[in-house]
XYZ file of C-alpha atoms in Angstrom:
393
model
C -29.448 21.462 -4.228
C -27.305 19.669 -1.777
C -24.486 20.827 0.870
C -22.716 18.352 -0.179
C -21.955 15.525 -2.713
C -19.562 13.406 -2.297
C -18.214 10.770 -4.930
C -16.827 7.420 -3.890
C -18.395 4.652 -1.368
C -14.897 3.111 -0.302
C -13.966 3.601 3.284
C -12.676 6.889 3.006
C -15.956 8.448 0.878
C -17.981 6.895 3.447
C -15.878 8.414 6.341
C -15.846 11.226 4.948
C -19.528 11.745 4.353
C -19.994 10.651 7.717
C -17.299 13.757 9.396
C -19.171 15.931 7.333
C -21.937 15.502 8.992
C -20.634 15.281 12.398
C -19.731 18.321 12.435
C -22.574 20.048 10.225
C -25.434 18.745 11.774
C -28.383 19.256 9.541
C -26.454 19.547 6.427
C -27.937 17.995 3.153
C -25.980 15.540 1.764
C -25.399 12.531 -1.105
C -22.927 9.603 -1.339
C -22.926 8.304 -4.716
C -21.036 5.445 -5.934
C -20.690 3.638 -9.441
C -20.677 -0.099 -8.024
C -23.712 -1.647 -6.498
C -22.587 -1.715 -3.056
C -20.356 -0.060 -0.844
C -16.669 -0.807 0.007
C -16.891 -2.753 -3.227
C -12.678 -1.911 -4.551
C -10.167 -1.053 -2.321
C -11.781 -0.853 0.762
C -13.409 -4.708 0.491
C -9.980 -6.274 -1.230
C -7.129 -6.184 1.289
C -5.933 -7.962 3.856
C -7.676 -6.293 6.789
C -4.725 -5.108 8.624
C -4.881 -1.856 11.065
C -1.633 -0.477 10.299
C 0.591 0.788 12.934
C 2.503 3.744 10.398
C 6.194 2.009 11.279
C 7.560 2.103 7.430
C 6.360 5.861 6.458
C 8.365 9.374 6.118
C 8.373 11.077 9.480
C 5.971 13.522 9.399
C 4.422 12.400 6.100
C 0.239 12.250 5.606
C 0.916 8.487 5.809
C 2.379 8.420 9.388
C 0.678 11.098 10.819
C -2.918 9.619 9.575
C -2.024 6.421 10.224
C -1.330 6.149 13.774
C -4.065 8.793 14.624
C -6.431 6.431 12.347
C -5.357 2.684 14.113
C -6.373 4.250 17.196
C -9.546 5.469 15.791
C -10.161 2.024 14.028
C -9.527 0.222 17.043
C -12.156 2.066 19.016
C -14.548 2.490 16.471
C -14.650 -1.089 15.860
C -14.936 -2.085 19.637
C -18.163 0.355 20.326
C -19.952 -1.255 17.347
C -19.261 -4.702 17.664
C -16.993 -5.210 14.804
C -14.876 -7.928 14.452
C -10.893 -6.636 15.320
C -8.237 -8.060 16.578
C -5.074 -6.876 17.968
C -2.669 -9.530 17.299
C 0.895 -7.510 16.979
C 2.949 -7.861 13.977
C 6.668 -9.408 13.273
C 8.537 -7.735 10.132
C 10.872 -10.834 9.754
C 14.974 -10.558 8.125
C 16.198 -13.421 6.553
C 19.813 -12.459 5.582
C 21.857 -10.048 6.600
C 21.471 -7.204 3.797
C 17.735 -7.454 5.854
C 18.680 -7.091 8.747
C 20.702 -3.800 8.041
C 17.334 -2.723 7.081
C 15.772 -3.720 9.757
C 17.737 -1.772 11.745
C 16.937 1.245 9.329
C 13.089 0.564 9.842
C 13.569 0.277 13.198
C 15.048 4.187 13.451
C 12.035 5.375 11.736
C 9.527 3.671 14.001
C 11.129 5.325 17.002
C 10.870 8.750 14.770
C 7.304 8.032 14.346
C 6.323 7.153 17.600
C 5.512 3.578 16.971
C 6.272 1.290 19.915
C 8.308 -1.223 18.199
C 10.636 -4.001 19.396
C 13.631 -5.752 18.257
C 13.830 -9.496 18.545
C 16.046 -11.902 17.628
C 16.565 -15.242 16.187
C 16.407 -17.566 18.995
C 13.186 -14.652 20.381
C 11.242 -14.951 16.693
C 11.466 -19.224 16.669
C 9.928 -18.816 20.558
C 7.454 -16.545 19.584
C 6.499 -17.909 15.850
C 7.714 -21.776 15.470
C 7.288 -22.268 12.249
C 8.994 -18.676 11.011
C 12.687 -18.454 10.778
C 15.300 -15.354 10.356
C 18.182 -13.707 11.703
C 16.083 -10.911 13.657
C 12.888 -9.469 13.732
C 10.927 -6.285 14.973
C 7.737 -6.711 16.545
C 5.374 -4.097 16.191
C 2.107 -5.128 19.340
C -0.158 -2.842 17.800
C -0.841 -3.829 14.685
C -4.689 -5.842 14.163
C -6.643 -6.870 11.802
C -10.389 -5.805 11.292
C -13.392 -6.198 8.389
C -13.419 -2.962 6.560
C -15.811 -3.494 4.657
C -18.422 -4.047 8.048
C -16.792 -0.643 9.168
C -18.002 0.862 5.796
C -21.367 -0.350 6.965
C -21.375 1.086 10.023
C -19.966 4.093 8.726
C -22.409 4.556 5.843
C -25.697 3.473 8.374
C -24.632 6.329 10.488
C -24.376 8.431 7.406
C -28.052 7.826 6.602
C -29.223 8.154 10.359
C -27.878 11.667 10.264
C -29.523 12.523 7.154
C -27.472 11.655 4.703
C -28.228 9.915 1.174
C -26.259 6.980 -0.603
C -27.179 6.270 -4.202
C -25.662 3.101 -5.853
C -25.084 2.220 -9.053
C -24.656 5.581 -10.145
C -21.425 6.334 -12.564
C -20.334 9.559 -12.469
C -19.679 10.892 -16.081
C -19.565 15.137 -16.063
C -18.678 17.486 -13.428
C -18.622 20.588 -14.645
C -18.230 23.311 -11.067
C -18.835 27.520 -11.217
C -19.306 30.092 -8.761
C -22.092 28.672 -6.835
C -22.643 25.153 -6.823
C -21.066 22.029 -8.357
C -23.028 19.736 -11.162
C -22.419 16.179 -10.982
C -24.332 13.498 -13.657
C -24.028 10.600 -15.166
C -26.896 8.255 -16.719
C -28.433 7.532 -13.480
C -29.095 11.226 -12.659
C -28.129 14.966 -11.739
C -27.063 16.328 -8.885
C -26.052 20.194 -8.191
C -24.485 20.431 -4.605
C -22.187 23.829 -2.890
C -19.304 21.604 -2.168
C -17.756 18.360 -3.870
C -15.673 15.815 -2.243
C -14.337 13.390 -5.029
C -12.822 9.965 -3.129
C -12.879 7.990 -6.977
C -9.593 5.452 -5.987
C -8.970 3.947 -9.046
C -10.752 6.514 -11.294
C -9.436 9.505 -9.004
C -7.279 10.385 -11.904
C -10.151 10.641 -14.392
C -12.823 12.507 -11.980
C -10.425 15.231 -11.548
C -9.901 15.422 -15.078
C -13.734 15.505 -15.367
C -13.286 18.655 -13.002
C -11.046 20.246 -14.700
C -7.677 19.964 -12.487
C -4.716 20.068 -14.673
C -2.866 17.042 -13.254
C 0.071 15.268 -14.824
C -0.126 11.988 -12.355
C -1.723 9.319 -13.514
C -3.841 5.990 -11.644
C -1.400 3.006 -12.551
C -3.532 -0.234 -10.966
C -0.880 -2.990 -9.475
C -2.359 -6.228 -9.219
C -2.273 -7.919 -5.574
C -2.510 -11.748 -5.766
C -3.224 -13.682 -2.832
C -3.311 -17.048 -1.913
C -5.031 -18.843 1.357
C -4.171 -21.340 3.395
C -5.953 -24.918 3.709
C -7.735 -24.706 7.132
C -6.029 -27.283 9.131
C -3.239 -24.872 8.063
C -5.285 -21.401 9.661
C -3.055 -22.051 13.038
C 0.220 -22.185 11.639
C 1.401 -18.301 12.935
C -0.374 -16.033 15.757
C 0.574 -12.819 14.401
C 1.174 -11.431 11.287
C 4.319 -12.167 9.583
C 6.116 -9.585 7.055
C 9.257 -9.482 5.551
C 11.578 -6.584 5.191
C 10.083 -4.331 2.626
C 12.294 -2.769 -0.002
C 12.540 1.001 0.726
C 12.350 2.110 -2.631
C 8.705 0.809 -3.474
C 5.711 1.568 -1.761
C 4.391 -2.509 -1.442
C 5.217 -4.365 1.791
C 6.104 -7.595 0.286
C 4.278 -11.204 0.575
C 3.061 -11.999 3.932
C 1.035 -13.973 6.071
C -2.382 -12.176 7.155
C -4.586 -13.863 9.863
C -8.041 -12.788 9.247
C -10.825 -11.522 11.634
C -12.965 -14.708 10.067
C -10.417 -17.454 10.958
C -8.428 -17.828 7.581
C -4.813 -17.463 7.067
C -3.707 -15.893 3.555
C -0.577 -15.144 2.097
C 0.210 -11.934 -0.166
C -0.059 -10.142 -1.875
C 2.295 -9.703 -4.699
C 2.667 -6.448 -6.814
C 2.056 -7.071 -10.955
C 0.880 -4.553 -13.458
C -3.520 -4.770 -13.419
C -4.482 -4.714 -17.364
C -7.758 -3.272 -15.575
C -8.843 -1.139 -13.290
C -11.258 -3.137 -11.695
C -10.689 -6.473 -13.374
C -10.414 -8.880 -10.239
C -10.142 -12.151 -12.157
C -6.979 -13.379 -13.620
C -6.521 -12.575 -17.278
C -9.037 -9.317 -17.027
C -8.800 -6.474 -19.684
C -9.545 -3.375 -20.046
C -8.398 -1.931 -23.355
C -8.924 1.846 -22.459
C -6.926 0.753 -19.089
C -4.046 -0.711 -20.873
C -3.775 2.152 -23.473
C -3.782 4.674 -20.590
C -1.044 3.118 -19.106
C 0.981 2.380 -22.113
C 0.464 6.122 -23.359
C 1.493 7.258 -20.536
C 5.344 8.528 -20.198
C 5.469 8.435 -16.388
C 4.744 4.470 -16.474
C 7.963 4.140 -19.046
C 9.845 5.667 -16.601
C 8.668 2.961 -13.879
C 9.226 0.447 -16.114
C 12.505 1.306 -16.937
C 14.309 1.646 -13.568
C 12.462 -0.980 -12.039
C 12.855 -4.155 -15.015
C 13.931 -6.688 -12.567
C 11.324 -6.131 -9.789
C 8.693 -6.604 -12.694
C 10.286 -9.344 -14.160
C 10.223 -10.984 -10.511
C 6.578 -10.471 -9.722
C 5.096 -11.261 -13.319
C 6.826 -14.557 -12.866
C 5.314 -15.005 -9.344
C 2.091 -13.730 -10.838
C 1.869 -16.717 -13.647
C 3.714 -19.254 -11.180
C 3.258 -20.119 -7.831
C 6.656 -22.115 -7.112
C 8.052 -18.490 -7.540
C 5.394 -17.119 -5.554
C 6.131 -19.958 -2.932
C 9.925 -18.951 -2.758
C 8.775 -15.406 -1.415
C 7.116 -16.860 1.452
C 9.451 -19.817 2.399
C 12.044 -17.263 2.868
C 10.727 -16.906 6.504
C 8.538 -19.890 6.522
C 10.118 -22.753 5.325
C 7.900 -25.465 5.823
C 4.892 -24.028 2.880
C 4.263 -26.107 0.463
C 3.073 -25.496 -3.170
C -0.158 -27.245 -1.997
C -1.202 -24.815 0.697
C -1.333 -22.085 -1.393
C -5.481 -22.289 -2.460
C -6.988 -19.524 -4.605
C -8.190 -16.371 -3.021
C -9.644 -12.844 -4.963
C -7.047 -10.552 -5.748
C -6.829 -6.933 -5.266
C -5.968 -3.817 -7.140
C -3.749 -0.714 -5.477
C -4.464 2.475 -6.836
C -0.914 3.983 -7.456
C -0.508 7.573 -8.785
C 2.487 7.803 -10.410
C 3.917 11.071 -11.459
C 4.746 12.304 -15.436
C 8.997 11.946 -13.519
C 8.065 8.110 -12.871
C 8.173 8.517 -9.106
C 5.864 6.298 -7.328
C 3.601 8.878 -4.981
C 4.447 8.137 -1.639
C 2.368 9.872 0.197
C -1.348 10.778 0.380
C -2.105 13.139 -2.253
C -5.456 15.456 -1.788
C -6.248 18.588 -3.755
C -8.721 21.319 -4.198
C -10.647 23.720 -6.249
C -12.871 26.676 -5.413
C -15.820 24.357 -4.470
C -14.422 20.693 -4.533
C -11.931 18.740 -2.445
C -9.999 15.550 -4.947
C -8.182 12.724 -3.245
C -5.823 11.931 -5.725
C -3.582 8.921 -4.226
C -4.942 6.927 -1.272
C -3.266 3.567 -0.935
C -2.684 1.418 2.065
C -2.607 2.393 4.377
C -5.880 4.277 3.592
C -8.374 2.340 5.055
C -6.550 2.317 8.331
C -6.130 6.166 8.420
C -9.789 6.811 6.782
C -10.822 9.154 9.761
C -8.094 11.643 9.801
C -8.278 11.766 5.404
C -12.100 12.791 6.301
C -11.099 15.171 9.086
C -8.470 16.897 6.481
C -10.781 17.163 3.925
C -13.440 18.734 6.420
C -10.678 20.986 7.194
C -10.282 22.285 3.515
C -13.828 22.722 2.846
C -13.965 25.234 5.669
């Protein structure tokens, strides 16, 4: 029997396998994850960006974790030799019902500690040529990093302490009593004292497998993006964002330098038809009757008909998708936008229709469920696994 189990070999099961052990030295534990390698969702399908927390609820998970994990990232990355770069980031309004937002964004970066500053018009064409607006907010301390290679390191270190990863091992049953917690599936059984369930986009169903009574539900949104032609990598420094809408918990399309030299743009934010369908046109059938079945997703859909609309058109048309980004950057073309994988955000939504917000982690007797990680997850992975550490003491 192990110490510890944990399910889920994204960046924050692999972080938090890795605190674990840090602090327990000598502790037995296993990692096991469904897909055949690590960092293989989530974690390997965004746009690399070390968030800085500017946009979240003072005093939320999100901007507490956040800034406490971009430090962590940061350093982490430089004493391993992982590619990172801190390139600063400009949140960009183009009109001026933006621009009172800014200014609204702007408030709750100074609440959250974020060193932020404001910019405008004539300041954003010096800084970014080929970006236009009526005012910006730049935000220095934003990067970009490969999270999957800090998986690696992550899950390397996890073995060199000990630790075990097994791949390719689905987790079907979990079934927990007074001493130990049972965890199988058709590659094998495992009985361990404490469970740590990081599942992402099947965090709903594991901790229905546990037996939580939760009335959330994992509602996958679709993130398209698009990258630039290579004589085209240049065109901005930093990153570029628009003004995000308050009310929804995406950040809008915008243009990502990568640690590997490309430029992309995205994502946008359509309904997934699968969980972990990354092609266009994927299908699950169980996936779409789960959502469809589910009352909290009518709610969504209803009070939010004309953001849907919007991105299913950008999602099947790229002159839409085009508009979104020549809002600030005028001079894209339909032809630079080349295909790039999509990825899919693991959104709890709750049986009310509200969109969870924040970081959502629960617990039984002998297990520990993270329940809704989005962005800026990956960024904050170190304080999630110090938390959960915390609540298995």
């Amino acid at each position: 029997m192990y110490d510890y189990c944990v399910i889920g070999g994204g960046i924050v099961g692999v972080a938090t396998a890795h605190r674990i052990l840090e602090r327990r030295p000598g502790a037995s534990l296993l990692l096991v994850e469904k897909a055949a390698a690590l960092a293989a969702h989530q974690t390997g399908h965004n746009s690399g960006v070390i968030h800085s927390g500017i946009y979240y609820q003072p005093d939320s998970l999100k901007a507490r974790y956040c800034r406490r994990g971009a430090r962590w990232t940061k350093e982490f990355a430089a004493a391993h030799g992982i590619s990172h770069r801190v390139c600063g980031k400009l949140l960009v309004a183009t009109d001026a019902a933006e621009h009172e937002r800014m200014l609204a964004l702007y408030e709750r970066s100074v609440a959250n500690g974020v060193e932020v500053e404001r910019i405008d018009a004539a300041e954003l064409v010096r800084r970014e040529p080929h970006v236009t607006g009526v005012g910006a907010l730049f935000v220095p301390g934003t990067g970009i990093v490969d999270f999957t290679r800090v998986t690696e390191v992550l899950a390397e270190q996890v073995r060199a302490a000990g630790g075990e990863i097994v791949l390719g091992a689905e987790i079907t049953a979990i079934d927990e009593n007074t001493d130990a917690v049972t965890v199988s599936g058709p590659s094998g059984t495992w009985r361990a004292r404490r469970l740590v369930v990081c599942a992402g986009l099947q965090a709903d169903r594991m901790a229905r497998l546990a037996g939580l009574r939760i009335g959330l539900r994992i509602v996958p949104f679709r993130g398209e993006y698009y990258q630039l032609p290579p004589e085209r990598s240049d065109l901005v420094r930093t990153l570029v964002y628009p003004i995000p809408d308050p009310e929804l918990p995406f950040l809008g399309v915008h243009l990502s330098p990568t640690v590997d030299g490309a430029l992309t743009v995205g994502p946008n934010a359509v309904l997934g038809l699968a969980r972990e369908g990354y092609r266009k046109g994927s299908v699950d059938l169980r996936d779409v009757r789960e959502v469809l079945g589910y009352r909290g997703f009518h709610r969504v859909a209803a009070a939010n008909v004309r953001t849907g609309l919007r991105e299913l058109r950008n999602s099947l048309f790229r002159r839409g998708y085009l508009a979104q980004c020549r809002k600030y950057c005028p001079e894209l073309t339909i032809a630079d936008l080349l295909p790039r994988e999509a990825g899919i955000r693991a959104q709890a939504v709750l049986p009310d229709g509200t969109l969870a917000h924040d970081f959502l982690i629960e617990r039984t007797p002998r297990s520990v469920h993270v329940l809704n990680a989005p962005s800026p997850a990956a960024t904050s992975a170190l304080p999630i696994a110090d938390h959960i550490a915390d609540r298995l003491d």
